[in-house]
PDB file of C-alpha atoms and ligand atoms in Angstrom:
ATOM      1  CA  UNK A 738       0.000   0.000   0.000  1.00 95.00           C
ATOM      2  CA  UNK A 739       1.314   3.676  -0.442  1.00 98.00           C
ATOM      3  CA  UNK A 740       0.641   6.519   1.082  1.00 98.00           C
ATOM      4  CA  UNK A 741       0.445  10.206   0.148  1.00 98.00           C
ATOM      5  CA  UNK A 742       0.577  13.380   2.272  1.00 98.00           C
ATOM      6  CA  UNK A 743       0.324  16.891   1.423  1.00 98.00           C
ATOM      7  CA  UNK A 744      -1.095  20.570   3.367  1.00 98.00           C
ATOM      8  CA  UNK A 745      -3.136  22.812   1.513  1.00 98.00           C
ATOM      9  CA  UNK A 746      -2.374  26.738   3.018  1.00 98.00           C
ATOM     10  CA  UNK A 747      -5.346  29.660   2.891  1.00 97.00           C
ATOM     11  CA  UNK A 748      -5.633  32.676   4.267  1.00 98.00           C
ATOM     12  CA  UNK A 749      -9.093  34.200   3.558  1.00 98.00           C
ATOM     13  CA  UNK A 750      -9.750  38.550   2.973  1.00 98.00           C
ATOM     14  CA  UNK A 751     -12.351  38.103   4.947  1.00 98.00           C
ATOM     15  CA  UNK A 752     -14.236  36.565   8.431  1.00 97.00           C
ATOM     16  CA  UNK A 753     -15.962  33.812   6.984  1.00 98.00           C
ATOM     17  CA  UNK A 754     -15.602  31.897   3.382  1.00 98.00           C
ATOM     18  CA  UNK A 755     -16.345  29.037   1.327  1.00 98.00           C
ATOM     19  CA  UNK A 756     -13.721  28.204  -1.258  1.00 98.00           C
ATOM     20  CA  UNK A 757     -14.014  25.053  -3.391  1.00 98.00           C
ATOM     21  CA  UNK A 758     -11.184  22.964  -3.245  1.00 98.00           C
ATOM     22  CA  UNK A 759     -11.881  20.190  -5.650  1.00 98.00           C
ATOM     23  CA  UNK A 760      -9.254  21.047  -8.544  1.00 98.00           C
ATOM     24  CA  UNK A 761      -6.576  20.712  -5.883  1.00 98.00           C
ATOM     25  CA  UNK A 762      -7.072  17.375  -4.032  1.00 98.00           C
ATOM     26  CA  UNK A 763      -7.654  16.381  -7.823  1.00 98.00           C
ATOM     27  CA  UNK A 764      -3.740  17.985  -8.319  1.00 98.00           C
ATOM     28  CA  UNK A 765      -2.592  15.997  -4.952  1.00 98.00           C
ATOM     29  CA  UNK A 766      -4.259  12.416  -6.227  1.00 98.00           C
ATOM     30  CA  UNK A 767      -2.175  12.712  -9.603  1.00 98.00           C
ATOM     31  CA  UNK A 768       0.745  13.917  -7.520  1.00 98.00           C
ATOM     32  CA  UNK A 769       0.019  10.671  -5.770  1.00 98.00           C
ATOM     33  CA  UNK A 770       0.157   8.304  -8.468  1.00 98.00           C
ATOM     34  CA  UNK A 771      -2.263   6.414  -6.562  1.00 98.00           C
ATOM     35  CA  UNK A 772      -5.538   5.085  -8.465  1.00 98.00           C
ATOM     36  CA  UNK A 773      -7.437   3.263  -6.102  1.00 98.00           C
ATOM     37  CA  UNK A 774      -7.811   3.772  -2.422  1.00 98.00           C
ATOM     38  CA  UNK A 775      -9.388   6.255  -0.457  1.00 98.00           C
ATOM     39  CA  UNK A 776      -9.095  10.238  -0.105  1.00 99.00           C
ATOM     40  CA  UNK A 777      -8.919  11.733   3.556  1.00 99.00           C
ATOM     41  CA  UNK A 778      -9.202  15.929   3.586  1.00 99.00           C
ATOM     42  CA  UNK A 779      -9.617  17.331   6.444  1.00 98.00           C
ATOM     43  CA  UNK A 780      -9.247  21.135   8.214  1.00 98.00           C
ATOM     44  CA  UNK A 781      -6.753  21.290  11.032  1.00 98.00           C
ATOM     45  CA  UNK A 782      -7.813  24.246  12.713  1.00 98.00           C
ATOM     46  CA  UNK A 783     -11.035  23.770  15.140  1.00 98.00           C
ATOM     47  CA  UNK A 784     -12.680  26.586  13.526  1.00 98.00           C
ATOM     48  CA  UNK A 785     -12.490  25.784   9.905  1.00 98.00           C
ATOM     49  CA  UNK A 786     -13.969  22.982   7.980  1.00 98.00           C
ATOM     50  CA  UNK A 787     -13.868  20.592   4.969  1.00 98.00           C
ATOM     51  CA  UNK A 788     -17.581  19.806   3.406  1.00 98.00           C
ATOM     52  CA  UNK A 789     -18.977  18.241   0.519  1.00 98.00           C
ATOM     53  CA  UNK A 790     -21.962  19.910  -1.504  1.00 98.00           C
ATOM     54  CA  UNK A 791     -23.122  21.523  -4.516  1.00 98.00           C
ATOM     55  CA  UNK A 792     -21.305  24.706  -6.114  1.00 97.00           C
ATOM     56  CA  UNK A 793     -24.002  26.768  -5.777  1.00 97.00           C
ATOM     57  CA  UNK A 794     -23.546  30.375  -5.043  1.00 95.00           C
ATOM     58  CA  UNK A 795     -27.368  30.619  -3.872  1.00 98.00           C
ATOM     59  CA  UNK A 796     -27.010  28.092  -1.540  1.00 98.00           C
ATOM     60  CA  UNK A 797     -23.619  29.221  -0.187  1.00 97.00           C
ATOM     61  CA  UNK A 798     -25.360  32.288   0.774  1.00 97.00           C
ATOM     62  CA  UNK A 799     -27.876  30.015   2.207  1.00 98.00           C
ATOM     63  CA  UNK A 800     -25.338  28.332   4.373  1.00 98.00           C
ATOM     64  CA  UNK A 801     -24.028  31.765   5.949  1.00 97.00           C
ATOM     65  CA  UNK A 802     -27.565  33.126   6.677  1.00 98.00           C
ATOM     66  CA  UNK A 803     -28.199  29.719   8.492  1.00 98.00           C
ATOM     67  CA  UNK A 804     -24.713  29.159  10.480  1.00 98.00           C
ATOM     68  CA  UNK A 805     -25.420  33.290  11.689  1.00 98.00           C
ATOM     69  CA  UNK A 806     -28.771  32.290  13.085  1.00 98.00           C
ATOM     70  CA  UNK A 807     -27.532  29.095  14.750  1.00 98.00           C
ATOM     71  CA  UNK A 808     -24.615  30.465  16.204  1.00 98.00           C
ATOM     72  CA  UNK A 809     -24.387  33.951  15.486  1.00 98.00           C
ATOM     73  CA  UNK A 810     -21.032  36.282  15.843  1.00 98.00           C
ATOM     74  CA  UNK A 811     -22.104  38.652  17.655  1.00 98.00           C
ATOM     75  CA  UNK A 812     -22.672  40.089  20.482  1.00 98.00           C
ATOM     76  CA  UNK A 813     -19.604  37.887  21.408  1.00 98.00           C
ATOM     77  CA  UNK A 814     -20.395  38.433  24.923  1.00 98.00           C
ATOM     78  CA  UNK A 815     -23.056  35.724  25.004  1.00 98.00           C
ATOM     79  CA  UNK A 816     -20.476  32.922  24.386  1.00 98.00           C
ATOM     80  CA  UNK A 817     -18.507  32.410  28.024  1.00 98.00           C
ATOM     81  CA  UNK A 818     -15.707  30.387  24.972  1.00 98.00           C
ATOM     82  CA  UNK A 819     -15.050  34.345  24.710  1.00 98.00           C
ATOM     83  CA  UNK A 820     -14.560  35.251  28.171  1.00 98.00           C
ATOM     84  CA  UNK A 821     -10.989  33.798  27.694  1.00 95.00           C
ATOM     85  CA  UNK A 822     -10.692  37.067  25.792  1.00 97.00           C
ATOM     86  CA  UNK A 823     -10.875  35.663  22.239  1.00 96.00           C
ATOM     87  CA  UNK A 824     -14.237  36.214  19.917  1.00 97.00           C
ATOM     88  CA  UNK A 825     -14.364  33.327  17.846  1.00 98.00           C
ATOM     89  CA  UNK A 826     -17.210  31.145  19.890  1.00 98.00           C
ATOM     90  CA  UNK A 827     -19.281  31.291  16.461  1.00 98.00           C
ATOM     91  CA  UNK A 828     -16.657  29.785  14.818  1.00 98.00           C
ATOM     92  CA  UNK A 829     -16.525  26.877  16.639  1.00 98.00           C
ATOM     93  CA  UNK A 830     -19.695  26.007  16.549  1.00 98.00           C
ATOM     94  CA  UNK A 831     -20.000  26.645  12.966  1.00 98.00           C
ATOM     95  CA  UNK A 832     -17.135  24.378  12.433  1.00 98.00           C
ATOM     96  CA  UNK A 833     -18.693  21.390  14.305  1.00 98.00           C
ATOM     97  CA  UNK A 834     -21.785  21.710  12.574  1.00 98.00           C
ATOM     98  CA  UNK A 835     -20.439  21.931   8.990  1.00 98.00           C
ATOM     99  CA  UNK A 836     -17.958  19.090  10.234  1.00 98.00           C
ATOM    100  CA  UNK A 837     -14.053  18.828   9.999  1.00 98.00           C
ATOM    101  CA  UNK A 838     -13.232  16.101   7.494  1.00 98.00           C
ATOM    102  CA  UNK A 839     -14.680  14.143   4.258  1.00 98.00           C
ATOM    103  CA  UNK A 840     -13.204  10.447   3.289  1.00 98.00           C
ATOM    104  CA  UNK A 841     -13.815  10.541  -0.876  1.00 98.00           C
ATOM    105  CA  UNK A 842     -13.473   7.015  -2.970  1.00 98.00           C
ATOM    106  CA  UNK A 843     -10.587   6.917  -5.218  1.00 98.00           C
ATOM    107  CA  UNK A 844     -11.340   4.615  -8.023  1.00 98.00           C
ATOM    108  CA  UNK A 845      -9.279   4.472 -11.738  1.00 98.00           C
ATOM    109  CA  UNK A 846      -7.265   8.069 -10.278  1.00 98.00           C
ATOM    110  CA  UNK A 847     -10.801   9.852 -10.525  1.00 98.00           C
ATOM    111  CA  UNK A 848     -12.548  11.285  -6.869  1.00 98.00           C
ATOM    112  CA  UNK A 849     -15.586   8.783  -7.539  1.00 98.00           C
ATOM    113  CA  UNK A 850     -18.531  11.321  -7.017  1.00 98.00           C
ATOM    114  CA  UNK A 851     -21.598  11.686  -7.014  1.00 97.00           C
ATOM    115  CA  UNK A 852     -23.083  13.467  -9.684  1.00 96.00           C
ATOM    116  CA  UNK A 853     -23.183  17.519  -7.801  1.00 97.00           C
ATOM    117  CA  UNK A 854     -20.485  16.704  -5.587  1.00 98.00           C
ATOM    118  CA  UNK A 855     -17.807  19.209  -4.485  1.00 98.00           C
ATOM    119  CA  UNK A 856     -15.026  19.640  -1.927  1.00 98.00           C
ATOM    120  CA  UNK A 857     -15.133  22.583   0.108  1.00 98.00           C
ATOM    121  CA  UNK A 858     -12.697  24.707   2.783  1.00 98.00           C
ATOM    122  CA  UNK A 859     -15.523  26.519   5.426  1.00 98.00           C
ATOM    123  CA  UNK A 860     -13.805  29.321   6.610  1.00 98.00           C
ATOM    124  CA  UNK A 861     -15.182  30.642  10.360  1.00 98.00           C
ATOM    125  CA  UNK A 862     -12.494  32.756  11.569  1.00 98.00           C
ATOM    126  CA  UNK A 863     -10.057  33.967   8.830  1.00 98.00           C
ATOM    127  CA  UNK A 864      -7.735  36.393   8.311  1.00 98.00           C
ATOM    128  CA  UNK A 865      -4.828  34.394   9.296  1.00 97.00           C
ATOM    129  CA  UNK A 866      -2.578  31.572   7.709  1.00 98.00           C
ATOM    130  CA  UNK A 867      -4.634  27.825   7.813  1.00 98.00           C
ATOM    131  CA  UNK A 868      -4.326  24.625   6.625  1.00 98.00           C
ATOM    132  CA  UNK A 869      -5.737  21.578   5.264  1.00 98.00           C
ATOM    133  CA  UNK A 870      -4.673  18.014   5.187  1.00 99.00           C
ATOM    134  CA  UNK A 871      -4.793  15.505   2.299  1.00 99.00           C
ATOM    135  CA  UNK A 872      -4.223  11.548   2.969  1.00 99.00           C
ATOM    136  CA  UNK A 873      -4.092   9.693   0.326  1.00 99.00           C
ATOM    137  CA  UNK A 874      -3.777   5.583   0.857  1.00 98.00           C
ATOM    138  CA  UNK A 875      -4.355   3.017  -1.611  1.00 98.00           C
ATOM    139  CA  UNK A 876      -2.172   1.461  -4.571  1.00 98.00           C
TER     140      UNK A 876
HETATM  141 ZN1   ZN B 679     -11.585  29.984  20.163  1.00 67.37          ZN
END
């Protein structure tokens, strides 16, 4: 069996993001030379995560109007995660609901989809440097 690692970097303009990442765990499984196996990608900051949907810019917005009224940002006060001085309770809690990893077939080199499927970073708290891992196992 072989194995394949590799980080993906971002650091987002703004607070919160989506940014499909498809095209490069695509670039990482050729990299690989591995066709058949199994794709792990997963965020490695607790207030990010990796998501599969549709690229859908309606339902993106979607996503952010829902995640605010679940957890929203502010007032920041009304998380006690914040009373440790940091204002990022939201995040967290928009991270655990969007989830922090996805496990994607590999079959014949090709991320064996469904038919809308996409990979996607969720950023919660950006701004700053953050990364993603890919695991790539198989033969
Ligand atoms: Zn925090």
């Amino acid at each position: 069996m072989k194995s394949f690692r590799k980080e993906l970097w971002f650091q987002t303009s703004s607070r919160r993001a989506f940014i499909n990442i498809t095209s490069q765990v695509e670039k990482a499984i050729r990299e690989s030379g591995i066709k058949e196996g199994l794709v792990l990608v997963n965020a490695m900051h607790i207030t990010a995560s990796v998501f599969i949907n549709d690229q859908e810019t309606g339902l993106h917005q979607d996503y952010e109007k829902w995640l605010e009224q679940l957890a929203p940002h502010a007032p920041i006060s009304q998380y006690r995660h914040n009373d440790t001085g940091e204002d990022n309770a939201d995040a967290h809690m928009k991270r655990q609901i969007m989830g922090r990893e996805v496990v994607v077939a590999l079959t014949k080199g090709r991320l064996d989809f469904g038919t809308w499927e996409q990979i996607f970073y969720g950023e919660f708290d950006g701004k700053r440097k953050k990364r993603v891992l890919i695991k790539i196992i198989g033969e």
